PDB file of C-alpha atoms in Angstrom:
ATOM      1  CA  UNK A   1     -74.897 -70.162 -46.638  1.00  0.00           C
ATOM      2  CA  UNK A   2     -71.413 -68.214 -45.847  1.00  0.00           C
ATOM      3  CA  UNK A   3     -70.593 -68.178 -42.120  1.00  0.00           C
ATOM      4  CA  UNK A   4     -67.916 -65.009 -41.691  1.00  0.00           C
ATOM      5  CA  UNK A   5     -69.171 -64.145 -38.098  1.00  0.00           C
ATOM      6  CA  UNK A   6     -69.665 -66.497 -35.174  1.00  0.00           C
ATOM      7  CA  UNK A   7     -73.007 -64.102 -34.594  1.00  0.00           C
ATOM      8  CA  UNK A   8     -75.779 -66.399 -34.671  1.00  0.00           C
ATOM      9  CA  UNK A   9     -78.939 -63.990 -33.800  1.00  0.00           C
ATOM     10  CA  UNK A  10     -80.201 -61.195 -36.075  1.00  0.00           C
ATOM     11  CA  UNK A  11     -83.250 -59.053 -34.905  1.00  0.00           C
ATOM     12  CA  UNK A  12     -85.335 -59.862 -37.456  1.00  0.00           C
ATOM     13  CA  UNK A  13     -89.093 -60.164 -37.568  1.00  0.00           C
ATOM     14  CA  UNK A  14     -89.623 -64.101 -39.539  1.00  0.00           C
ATOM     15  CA  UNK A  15     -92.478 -63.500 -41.076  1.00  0.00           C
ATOM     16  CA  UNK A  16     -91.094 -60.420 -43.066  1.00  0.00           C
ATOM     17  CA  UNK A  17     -88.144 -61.929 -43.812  1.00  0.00           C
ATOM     18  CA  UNK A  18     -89.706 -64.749 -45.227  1.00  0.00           C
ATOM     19  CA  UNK A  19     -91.718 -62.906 -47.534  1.00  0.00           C
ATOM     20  CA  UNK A  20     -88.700 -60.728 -48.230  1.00  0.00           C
ATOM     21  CA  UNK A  21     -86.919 -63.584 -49.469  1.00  0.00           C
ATOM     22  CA  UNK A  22     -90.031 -65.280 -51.147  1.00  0.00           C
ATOM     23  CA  UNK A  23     -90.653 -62.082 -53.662  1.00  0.00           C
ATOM     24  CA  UNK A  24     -86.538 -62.240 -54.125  1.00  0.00           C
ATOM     25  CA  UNK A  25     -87.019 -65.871 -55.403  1.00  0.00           C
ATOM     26  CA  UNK A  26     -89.797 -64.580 -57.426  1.00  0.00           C
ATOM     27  CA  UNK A  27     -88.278 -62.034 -59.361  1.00  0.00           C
ATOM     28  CA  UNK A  28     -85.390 -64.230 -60.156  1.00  0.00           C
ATOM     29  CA  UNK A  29     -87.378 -66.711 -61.014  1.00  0.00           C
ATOM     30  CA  UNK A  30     -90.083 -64.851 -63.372  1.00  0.00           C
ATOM     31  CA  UNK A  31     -87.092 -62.734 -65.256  1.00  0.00           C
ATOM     32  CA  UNK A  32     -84.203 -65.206 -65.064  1.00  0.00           C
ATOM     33  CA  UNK A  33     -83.078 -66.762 -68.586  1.00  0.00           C
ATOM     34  CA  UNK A  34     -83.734 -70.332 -68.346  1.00  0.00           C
ATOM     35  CA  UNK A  35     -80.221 -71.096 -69.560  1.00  0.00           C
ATOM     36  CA  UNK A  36     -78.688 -70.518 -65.870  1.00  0.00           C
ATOM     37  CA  UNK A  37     -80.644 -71.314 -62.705  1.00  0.00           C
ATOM     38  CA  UNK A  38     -80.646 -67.959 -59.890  1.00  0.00           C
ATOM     39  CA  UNK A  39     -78.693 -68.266 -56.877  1.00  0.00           C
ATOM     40  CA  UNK A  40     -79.492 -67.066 -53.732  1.00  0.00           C
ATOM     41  CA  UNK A  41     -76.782 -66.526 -50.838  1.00  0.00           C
ATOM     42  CA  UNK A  42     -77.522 -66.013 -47.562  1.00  0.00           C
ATOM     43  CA  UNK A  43     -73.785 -64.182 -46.291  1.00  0.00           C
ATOM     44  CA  UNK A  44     -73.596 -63.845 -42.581  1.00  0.00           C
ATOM     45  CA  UNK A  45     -71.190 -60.829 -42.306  1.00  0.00           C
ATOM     46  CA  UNK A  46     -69.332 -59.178 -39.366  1.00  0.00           C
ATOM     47  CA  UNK A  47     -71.985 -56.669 -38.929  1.00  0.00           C
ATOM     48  CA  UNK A  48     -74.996 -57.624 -40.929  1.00  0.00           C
ATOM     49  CA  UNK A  49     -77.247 -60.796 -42.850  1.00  0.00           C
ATOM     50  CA  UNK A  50     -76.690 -60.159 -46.736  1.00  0.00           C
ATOM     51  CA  UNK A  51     -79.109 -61.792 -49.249  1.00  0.00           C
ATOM     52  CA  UNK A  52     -77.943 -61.785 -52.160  1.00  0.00           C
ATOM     53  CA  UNK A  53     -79.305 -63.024 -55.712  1.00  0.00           C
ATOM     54  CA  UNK A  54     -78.012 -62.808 -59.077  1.00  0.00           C
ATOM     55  CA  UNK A  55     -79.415 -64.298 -61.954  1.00  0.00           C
ATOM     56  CA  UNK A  56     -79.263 -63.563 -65.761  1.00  0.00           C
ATOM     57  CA  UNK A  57     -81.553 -61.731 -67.075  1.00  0.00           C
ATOM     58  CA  UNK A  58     -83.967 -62.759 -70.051  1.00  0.00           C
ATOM     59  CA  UNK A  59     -84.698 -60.769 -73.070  1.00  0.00           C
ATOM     60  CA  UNK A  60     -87.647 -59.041 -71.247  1.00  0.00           C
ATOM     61  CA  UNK A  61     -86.255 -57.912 -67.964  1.00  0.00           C
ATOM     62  CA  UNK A  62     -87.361 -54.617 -67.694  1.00  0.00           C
ATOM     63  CA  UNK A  63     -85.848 -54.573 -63.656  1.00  0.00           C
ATOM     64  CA  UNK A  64     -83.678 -51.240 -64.679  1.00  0.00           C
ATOM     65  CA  UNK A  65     -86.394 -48.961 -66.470  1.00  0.00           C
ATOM     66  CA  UNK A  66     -86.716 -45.986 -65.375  1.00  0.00           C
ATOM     67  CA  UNK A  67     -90.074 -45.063 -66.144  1.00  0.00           C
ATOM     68  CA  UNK A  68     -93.587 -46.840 -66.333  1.00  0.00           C
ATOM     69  CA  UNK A  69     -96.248 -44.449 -68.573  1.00  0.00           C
ATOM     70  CA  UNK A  70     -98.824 -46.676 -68.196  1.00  0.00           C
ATOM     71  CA  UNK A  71    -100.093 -50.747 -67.486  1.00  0.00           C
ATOM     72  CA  UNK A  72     -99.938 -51.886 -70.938  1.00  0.00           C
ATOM     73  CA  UNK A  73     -98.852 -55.473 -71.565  1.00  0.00           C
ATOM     74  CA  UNK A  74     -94.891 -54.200 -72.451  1.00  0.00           C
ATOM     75  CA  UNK A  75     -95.064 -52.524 -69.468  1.00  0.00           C
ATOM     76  CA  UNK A  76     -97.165 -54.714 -66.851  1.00  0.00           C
ATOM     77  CA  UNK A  77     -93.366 -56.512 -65.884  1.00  0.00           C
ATOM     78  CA  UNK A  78     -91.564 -53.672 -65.564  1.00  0.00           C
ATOM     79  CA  UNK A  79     -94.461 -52.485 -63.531  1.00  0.00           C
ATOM     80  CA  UNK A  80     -94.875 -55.628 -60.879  1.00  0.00           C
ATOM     81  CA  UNK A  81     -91.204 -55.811 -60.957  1.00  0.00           C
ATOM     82  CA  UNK A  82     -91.017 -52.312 -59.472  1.00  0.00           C
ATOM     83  CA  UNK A  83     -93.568 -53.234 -57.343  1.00  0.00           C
ATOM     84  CA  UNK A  84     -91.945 -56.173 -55.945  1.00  0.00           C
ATOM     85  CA  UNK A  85     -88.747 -54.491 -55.748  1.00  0.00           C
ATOM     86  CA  UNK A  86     -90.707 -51.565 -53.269  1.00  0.00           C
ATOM     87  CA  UNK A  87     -91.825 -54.372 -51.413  1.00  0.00           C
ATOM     88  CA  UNK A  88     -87.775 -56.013 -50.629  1.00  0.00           C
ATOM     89  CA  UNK A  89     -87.151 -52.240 -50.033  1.00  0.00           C
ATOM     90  CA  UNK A  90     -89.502 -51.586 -47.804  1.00  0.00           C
ATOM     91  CA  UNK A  91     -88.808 -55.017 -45.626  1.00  0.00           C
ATOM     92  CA  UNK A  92     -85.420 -54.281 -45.709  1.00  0.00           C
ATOM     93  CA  UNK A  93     -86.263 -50.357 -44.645  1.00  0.00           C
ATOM     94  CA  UNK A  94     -88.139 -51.711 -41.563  1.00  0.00           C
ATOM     95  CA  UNK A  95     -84.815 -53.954 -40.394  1.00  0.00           C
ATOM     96  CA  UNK A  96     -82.683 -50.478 -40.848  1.00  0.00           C
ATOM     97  CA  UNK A  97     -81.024 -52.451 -43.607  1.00  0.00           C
ATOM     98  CA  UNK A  98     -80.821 -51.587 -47.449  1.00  0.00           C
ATOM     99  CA  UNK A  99     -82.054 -53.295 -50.960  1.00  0.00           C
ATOM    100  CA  UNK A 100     -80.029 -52.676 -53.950  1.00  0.00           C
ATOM    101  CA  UNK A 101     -80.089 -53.359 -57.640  1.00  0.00           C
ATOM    102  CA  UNK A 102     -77.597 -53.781 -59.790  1.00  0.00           C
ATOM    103  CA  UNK A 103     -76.680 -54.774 -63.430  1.00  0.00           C
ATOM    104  CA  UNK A 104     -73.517 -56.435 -63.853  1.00  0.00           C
ATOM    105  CA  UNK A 105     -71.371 -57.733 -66.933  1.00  0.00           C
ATOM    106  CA  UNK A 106     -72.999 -60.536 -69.279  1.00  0.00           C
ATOM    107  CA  UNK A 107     -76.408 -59.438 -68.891  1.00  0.00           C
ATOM    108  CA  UNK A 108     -76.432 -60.755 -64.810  1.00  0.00           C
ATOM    109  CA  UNK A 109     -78.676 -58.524 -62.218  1.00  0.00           C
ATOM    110  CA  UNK A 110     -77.452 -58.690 -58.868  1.00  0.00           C
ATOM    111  CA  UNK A 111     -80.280 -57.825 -56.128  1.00  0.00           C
ATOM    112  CA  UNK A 112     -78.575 -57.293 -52.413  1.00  0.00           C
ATOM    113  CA  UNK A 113     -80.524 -56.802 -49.591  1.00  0.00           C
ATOM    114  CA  UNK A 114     -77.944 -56.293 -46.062  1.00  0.00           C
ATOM    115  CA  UNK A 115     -80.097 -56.336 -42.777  1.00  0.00           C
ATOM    116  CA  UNK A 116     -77.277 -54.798 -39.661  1.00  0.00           C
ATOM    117  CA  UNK A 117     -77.554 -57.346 -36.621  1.00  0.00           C
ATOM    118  CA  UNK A 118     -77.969 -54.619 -33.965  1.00  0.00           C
ATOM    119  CA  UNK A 119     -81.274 -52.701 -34.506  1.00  0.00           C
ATOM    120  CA  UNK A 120     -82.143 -50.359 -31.967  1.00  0.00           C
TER     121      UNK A 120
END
């Protein structure tokens, strides 16, 4: 945890946002490289929760393709990992917050989900 707010309520509804955070934990887990072990943050920000996860990603990480054609076995991971990813979007939609995806240097993939404090 990182504390850079003394804001310690967030309109959030707990059972989404435990499942939120459960399918983040299991697409680290399921395409992480098991050289290096995920990490998860939980950042509370001046204006918003941040989860953030970054893990490095194994030889068959398909997280970035951009198209599925079908449900074959290469493609059945790509497929439940764009599943799962609609799934952190769509929690994070229904907080007004955001879910991105990212690659970053040395084969990492940083997923960032930011949830504002003040829904209306």
């Amino acid at each position: 945890f990182q504390a850079d707010s003394p804001r310690e309520v967030a309109y959030v509804d707990e059972f989404l946002v435990k499942q939120l955070l459960l399918n983040m934990l299991f697409r680290m887990q399921r395409n992480a490289d098991i050289k290096e072990t995920p990490r998860l943050d939980i950042i509370f920000g001046q204006d918003s929760v941040v989860l953030k996860g970054v893990y490095l990603a194994n030889a068959s990480d398909r997280s970035l393709s951009s198209s599925i054609t079908g449900i074959g076995h290469e493609s059945l991971q790509a497929f439940l990992d764009q599943r799962i990813c609609s799934l952190i979007a769509y929690v994070a939609e229904l907080h007004d917050g955001r879910f991105d995806i990212t690659a970053l240097p040395e084969g990492k993939i940083e997923m960032l989900v930011t949830i504002p404090y003040d829904v209306n």
